Coordinates of C-alpha atoms and ligand atoms in Angstrom, one line a residue:
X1 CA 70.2 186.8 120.6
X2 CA 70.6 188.6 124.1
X3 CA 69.2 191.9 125.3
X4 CA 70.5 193.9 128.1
X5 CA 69.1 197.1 129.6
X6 CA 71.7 200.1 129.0
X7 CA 73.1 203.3 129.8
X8 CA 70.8 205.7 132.1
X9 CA 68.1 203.0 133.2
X10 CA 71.7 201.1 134.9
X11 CA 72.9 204.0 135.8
X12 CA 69.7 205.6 137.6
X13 CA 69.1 202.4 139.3
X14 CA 72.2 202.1 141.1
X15 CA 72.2 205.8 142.0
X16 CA 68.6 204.7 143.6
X17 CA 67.2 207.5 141.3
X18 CA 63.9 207.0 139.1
X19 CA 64.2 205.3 136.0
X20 CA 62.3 207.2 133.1
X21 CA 62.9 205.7 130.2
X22 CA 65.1 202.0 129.8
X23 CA 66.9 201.1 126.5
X24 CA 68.2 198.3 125.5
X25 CA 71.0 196.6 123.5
X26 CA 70.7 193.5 121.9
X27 CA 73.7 191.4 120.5
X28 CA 73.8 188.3 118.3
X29 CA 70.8 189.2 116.2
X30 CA 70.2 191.3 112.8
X31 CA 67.6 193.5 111.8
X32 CA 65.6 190.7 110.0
X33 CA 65.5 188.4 113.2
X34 CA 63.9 191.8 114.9
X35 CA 61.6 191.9 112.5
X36 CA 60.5 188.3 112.2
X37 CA 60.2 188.7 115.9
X38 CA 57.5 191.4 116.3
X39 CA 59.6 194.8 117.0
X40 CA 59.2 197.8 114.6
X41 CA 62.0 199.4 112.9
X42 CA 61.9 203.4 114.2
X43 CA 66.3 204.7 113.5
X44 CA 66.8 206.0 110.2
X45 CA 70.4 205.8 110.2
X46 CA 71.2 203.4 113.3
X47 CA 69.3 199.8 113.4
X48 CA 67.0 200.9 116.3
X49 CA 63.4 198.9 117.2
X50 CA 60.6 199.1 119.4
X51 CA 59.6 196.2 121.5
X52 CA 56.4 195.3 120.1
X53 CA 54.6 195.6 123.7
X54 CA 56.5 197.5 126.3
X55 CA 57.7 200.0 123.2
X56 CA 61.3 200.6 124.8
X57 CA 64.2 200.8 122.4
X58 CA 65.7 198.1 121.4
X59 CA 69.5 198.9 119.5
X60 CA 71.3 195.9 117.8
X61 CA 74.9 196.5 119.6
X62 CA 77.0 199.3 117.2
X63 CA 79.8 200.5 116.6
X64 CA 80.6 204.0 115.7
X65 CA 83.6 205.7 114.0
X66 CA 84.4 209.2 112.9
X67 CA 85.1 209.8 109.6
X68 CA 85.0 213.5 109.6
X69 CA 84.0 216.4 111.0
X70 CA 81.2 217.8 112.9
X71 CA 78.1 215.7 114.0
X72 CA 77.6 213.7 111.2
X73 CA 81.0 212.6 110.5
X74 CA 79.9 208.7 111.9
X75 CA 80.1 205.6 110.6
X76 CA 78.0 203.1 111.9
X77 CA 78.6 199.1 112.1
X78 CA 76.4 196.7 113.2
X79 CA 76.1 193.0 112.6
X80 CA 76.1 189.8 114.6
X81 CA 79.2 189.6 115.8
X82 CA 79.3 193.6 117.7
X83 CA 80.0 192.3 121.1
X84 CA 78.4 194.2 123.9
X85 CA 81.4 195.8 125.1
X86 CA 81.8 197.1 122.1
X87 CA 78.7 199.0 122.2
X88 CA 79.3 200.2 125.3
X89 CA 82.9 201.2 124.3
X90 CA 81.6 204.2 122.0
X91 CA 79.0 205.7 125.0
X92 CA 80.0 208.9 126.6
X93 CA 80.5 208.6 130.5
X94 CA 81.8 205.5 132.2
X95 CA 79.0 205.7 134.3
X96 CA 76.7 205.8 131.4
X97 CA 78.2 202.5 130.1
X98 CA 77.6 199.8 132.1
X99 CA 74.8 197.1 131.2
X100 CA 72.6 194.6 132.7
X101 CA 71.7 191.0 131.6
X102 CA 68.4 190.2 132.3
X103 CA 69.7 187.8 135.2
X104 CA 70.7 191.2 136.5
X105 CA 74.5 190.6 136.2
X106 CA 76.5 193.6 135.8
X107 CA 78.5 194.3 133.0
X108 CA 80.6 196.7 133.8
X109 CA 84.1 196.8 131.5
X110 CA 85.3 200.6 131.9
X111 CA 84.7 200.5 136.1
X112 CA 81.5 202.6 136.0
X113 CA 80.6 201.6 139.0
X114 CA 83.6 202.6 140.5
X115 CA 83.2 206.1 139.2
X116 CA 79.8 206.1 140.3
X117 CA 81.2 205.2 144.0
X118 CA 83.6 207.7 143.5
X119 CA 81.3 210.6 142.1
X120 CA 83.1 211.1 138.5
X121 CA 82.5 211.6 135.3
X122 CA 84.7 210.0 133.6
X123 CA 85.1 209.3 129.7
X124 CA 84.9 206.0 128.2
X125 CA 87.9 206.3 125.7
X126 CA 89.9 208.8 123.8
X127 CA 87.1 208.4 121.5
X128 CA 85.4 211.2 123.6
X129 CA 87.0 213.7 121.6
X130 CA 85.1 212.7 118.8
X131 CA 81.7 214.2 119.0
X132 CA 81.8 217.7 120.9
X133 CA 78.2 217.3 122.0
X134 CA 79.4 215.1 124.6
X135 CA 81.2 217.9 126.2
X136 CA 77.6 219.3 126.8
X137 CA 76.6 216.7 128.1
X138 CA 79.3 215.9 130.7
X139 CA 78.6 219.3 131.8
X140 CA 74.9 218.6 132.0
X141 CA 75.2 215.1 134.1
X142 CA 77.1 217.4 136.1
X143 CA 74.3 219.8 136.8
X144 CA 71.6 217.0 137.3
X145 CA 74.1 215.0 140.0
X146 CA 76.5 217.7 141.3
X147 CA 73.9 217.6 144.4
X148 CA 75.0 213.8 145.1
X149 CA 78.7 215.2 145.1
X150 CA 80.0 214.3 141.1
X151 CA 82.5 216.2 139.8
X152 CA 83.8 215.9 136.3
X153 CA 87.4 213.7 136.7
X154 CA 90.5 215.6 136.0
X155 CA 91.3 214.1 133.2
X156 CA 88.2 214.4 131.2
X157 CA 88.2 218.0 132.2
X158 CA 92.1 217.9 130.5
X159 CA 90.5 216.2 127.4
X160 CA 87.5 218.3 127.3
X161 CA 90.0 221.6 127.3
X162 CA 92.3 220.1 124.8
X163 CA 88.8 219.4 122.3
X164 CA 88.1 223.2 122.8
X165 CA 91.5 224.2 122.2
X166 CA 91.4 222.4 119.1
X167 CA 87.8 224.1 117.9
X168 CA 85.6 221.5 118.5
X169 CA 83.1 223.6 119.8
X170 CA 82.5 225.3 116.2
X171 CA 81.4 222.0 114.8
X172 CA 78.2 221.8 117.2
X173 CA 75.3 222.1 115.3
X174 CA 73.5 225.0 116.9
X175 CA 70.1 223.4 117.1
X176 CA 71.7 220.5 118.7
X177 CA 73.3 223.0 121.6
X178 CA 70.3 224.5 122.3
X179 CA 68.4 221.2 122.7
X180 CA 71.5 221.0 125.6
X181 CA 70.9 224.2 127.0
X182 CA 67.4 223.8 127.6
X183 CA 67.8 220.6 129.6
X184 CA 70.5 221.7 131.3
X185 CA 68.0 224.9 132.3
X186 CA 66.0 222.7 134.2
X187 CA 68.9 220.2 136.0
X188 CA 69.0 220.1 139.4
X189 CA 72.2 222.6 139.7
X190 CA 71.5 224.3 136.0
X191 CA 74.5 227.1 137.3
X192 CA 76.7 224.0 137.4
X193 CA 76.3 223.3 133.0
X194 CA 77.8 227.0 132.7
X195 CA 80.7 226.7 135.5
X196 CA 81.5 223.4 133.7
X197 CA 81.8 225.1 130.3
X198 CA 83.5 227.9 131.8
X199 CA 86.2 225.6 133.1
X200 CA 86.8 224.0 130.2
X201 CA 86.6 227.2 128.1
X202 CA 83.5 226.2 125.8
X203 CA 81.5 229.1 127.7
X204 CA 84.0 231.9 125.3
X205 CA 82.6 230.4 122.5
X206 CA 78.9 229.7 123.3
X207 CA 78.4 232.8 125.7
X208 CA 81.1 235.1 125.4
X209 CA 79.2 237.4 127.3
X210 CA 79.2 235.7 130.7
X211 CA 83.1 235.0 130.2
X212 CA 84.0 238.1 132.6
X213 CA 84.0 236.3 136.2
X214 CA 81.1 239.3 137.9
X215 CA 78.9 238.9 134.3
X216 CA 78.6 234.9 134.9
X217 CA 78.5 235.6 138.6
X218 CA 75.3 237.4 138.5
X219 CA 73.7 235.4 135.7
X220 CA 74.1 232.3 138.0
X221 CA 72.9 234.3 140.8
X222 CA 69.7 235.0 139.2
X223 CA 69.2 231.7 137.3
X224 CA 69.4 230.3 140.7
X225 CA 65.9 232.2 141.8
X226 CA 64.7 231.5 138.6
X227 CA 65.1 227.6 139.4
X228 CA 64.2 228.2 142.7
X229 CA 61.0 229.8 141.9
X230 CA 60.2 227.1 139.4
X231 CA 60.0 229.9 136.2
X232 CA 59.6 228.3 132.8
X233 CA 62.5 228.1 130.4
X234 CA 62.3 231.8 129.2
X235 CA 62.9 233.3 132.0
X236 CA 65.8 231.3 133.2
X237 CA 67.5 231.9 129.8
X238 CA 66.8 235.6 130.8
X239 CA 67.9 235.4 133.9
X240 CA 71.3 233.3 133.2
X241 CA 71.3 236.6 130.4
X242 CA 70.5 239.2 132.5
X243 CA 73.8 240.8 132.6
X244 CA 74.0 241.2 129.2
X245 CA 71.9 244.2 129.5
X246 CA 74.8 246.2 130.7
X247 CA 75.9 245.9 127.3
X248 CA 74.8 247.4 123.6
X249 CA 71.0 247.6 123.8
X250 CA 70.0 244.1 122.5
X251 CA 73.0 242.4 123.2
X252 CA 70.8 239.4 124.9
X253 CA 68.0 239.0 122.4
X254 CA 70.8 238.5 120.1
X255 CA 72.8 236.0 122.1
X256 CA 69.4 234.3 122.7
X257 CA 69.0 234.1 118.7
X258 CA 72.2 232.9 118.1
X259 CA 71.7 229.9 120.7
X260 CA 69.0 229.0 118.2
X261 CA 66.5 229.1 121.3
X262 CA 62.8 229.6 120.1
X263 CA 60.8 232.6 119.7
X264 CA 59.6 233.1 123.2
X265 CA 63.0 233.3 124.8
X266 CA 64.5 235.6 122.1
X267 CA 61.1 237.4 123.8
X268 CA 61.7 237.2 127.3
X269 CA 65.2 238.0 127.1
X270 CA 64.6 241.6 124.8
X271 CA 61.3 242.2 127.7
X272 CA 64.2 241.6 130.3
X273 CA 66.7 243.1 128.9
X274 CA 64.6 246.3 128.5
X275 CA 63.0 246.4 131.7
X276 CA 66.4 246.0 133.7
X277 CA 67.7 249.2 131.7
X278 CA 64.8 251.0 132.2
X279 CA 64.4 250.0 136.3
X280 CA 67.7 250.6 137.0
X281 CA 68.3 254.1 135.5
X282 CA 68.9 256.3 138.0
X283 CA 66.0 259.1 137.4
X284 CA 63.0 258.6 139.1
X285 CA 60.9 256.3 136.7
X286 CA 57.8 258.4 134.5
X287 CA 54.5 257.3 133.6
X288 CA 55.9 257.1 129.8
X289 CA 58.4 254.2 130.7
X290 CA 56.0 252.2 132.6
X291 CA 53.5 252.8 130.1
X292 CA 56.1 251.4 126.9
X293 CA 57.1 248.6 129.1
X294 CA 53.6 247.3 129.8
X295 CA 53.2 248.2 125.9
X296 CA 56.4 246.4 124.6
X297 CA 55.8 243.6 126.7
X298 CA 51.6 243.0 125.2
X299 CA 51.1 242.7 129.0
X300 CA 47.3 243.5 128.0
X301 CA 47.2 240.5 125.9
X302 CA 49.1 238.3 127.4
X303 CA 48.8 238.7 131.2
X304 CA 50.4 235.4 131.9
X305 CA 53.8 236.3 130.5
X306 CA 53.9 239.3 131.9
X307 CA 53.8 237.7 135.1
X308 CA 56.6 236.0 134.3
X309 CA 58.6 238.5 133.0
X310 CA 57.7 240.2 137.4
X311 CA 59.2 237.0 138.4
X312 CA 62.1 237.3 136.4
X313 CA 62.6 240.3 137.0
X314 CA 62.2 239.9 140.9
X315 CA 65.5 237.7 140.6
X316 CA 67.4 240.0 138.8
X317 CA 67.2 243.0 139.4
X318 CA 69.7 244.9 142.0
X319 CA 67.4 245.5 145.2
X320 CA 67.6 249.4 145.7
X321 CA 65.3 248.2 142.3
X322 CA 63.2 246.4 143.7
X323 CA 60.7 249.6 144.8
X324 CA 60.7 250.1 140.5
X325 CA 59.6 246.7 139.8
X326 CA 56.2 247.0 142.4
X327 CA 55.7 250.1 140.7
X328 CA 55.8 248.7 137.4
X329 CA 53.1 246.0 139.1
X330 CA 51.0 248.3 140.3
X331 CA 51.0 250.4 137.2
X332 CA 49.9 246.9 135.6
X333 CA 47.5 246.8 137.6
X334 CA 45.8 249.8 137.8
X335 CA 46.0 249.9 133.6
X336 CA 45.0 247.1 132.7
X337 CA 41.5 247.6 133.6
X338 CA 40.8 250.7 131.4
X339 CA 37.9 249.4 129.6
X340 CA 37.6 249.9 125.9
X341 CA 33.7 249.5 126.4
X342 CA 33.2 252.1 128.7
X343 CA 35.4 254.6 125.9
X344 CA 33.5 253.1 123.2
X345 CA 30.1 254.1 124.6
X346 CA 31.6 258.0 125.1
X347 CA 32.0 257.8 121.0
X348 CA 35.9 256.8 120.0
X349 CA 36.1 254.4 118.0
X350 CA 39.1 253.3 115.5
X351 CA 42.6 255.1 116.0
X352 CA 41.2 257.5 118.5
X353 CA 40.0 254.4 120.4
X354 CA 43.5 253.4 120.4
X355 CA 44.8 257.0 121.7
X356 CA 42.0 257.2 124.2
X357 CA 42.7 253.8 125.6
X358 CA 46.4 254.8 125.8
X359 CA 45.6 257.9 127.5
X360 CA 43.6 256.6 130.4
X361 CA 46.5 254.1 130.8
X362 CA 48.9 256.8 131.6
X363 CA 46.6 258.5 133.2
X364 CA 46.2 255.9 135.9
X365 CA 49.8 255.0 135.8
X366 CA 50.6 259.0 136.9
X367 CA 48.4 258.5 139.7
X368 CA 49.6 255.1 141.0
X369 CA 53.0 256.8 140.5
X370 CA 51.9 260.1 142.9
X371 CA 50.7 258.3 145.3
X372 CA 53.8 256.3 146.0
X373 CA 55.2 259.7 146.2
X374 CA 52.7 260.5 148.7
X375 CA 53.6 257.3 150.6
X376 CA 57.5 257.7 150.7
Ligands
LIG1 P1 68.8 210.8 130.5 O1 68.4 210.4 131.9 O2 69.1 212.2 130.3 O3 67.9 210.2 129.4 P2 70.7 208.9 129.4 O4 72.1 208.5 130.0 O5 69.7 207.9 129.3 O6 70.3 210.1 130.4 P3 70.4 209.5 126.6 O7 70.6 210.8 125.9 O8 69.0 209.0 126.8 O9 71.1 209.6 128.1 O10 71.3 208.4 125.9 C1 71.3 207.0 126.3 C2 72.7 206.5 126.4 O11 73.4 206.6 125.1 C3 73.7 207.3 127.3 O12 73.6 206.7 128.6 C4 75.0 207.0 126.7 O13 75.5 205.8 127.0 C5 74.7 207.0 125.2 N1 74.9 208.3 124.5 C6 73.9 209.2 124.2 N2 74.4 210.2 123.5 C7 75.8 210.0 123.4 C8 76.9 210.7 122.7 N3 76.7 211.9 122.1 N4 78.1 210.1 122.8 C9 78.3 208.9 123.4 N5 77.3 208.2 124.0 C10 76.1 208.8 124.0
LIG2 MG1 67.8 208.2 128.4

């Protein structure tokens, strides 16, 4: 039996980049000799162990054919005699298919280090086609390494359009593409995953929003500040969305349900979505719509993401806007200290409470809101 080191760990090593995690592949061996040897069986469906002491993956050397459609259309061979360049024949990205032996000899059978020379993502084999995920994911290596100069290689972009054409993208299991989405939110160049599924046409089907070329335009624009400014995952979803607030009220919150992202980005892009609407409407802004934003968003209770939802906002909205969004901070600020105590002590209690408390909040909105009237 023989093990080589696989995939990313070869690939990130070569690039000089850090290695996170290493897997390996083993050949010559079945899954009784793994066992007898000390590593734990973790895959389900592939023959996958853990090295009893470092606990990296260990795969016995596969091979993988469709058999139908959609994700789980794979069958899986493994025995003995899968050579190792077999295994590495059914990997995605040439540069994601090289190995070394633990001597540190290359193996290197689909010219991976060429590509990487060359900056390309390149496919492996026709067999690309196969598993439409991988057209995420070509677009995704080309966000993390577009800084380094790749670019996807002609022909895989030729391949990836011909797999759209053909409705691949329906197959993807939605979970799956938002697992996608969410990396690619946080790659070095995350504007770069969109262009690439724009150029291959898989953008009409995940996004159709962001198809028209000033929609996606803007959305990068503002997912760009929302990388820059290091902003958690909601708000870059919100920002890439932002331009969907042009559109039928709740357009966004939609698109962001449909991407099967989780509850507090469905959030962030509604609370985005909203506020851009409301900050960009040309009448000069009321105590009321401050008051329902700081309301809608539970800024009271949760101060934290109502700080995000200022920094988002910050890259998204227009700048003759910009005055709207420090008055909806200052109106934050001069609210959110009303102190239930204080009306407590003067007798309301229960609804009136409520209505008191809500009161005094506008109250102090309407001044901050004069006095910037005052200043301009
Ligand atoms: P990362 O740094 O993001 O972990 P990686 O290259 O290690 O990058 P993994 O998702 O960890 O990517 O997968 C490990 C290896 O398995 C890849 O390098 C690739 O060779 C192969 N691989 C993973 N998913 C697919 C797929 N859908 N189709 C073909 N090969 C795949
Ligand atoms: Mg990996």
């Amino acid at each position: 039996m023989k093990a080589y080191l696989v995939g990313g760990a070869v690939r990130d090593e070569l690039l000089k980049l850090p290695v996170k995690d290493r897997d390996w592949v083993v050949t010559g061996a079945t899954p009784g000799e793994m066992l007898q040897q000390g590593y734990k069986k973790v895959g389900a469906d592939f023959p996958v162990f853990l090295h009893p002491e470092s606990r990296e993956e260990y795969a016995l050397a596969r091979t993988e054919r469709k058999n139908g459609q959609g994700y789980h259309g794979f069958t899986v061979y493994s025995a003995p005699d899968v050579t190792l360049e077999d295994d590495l024949k059914r990997r995605d990205l040439t540069i994601n298919a090289m190995a070394k032996a633990t001597d540190g000899t290359l193996v290197d059978p689909f010219n991976g280090q060429q590509d990487l020379d060359a900056r390309l993502l390149r496919h492996v084999s026709d067999a690309f086609a196969e598993d439409p995920l991988r057209i995420l994911r070509t677009a995704r290596f080309a966000a993390r390494l577009q800084p380094m100069g790749f670019k996807v290689a002609d022909q895989t972009m030729t391949l990836m359009k011909n797999m759209v054409a053909a409705g691949e993208v329906e197959h993807l299991v939605p979970e799956r593409v938002w697992q996608e989405v969410q990396r690619a939110l946080h790659e070095n160049e995350p504007g770069t995953f969109f262009k690439v599924l724009q150029d291959c046409g898989a953008l009409n089907a995940l996004i159709p929003e962001l198809e028209p070329a000033e929609s996606l335009a803007d959305g990068l624009n503002a997912l760009r500040c929302s990388h820059q400014r290091d902003l958690p995952t909601e708000a870059r979803l919100a920002a890439l969305l932002s331009p969907l607030a042009s559109l039928e009220p709740g357009t966004a919150e939609h698109r962001a349900r449909s991407l099967k992202a989780p509850n507090e980005c469905i959030a962030m892009a509604r609370l985005v979505s909203d506020a851009v609407s409301a900050l960009t409407a040309a009448k000069p802004l009321e105590a009321d719509t401050l008051l329902k934003l700081l309301n809608d968003s539970d800024a009271w209770r949760k101060p934290d993401r109502f700080q995000v939802l200022l920094g988002t906002l910050a890259c998204v909205l227009p700048s003759p806007s910009l005055a709207n969004l420090d008055q909806l901070r200052h109106a934050y600020e001069q609210s959110a200290s009303v102190n239930p105590q204080s009306l407590m002590a003067e007798g309301y209690a229960g609804k009136e409470l409520g209505e008191a408390i809500q009161r005094e909040r506008k109250h102090r909105i309407q001044l901050a809101i004069d006095r910037a009237k005052g200043n301009a």
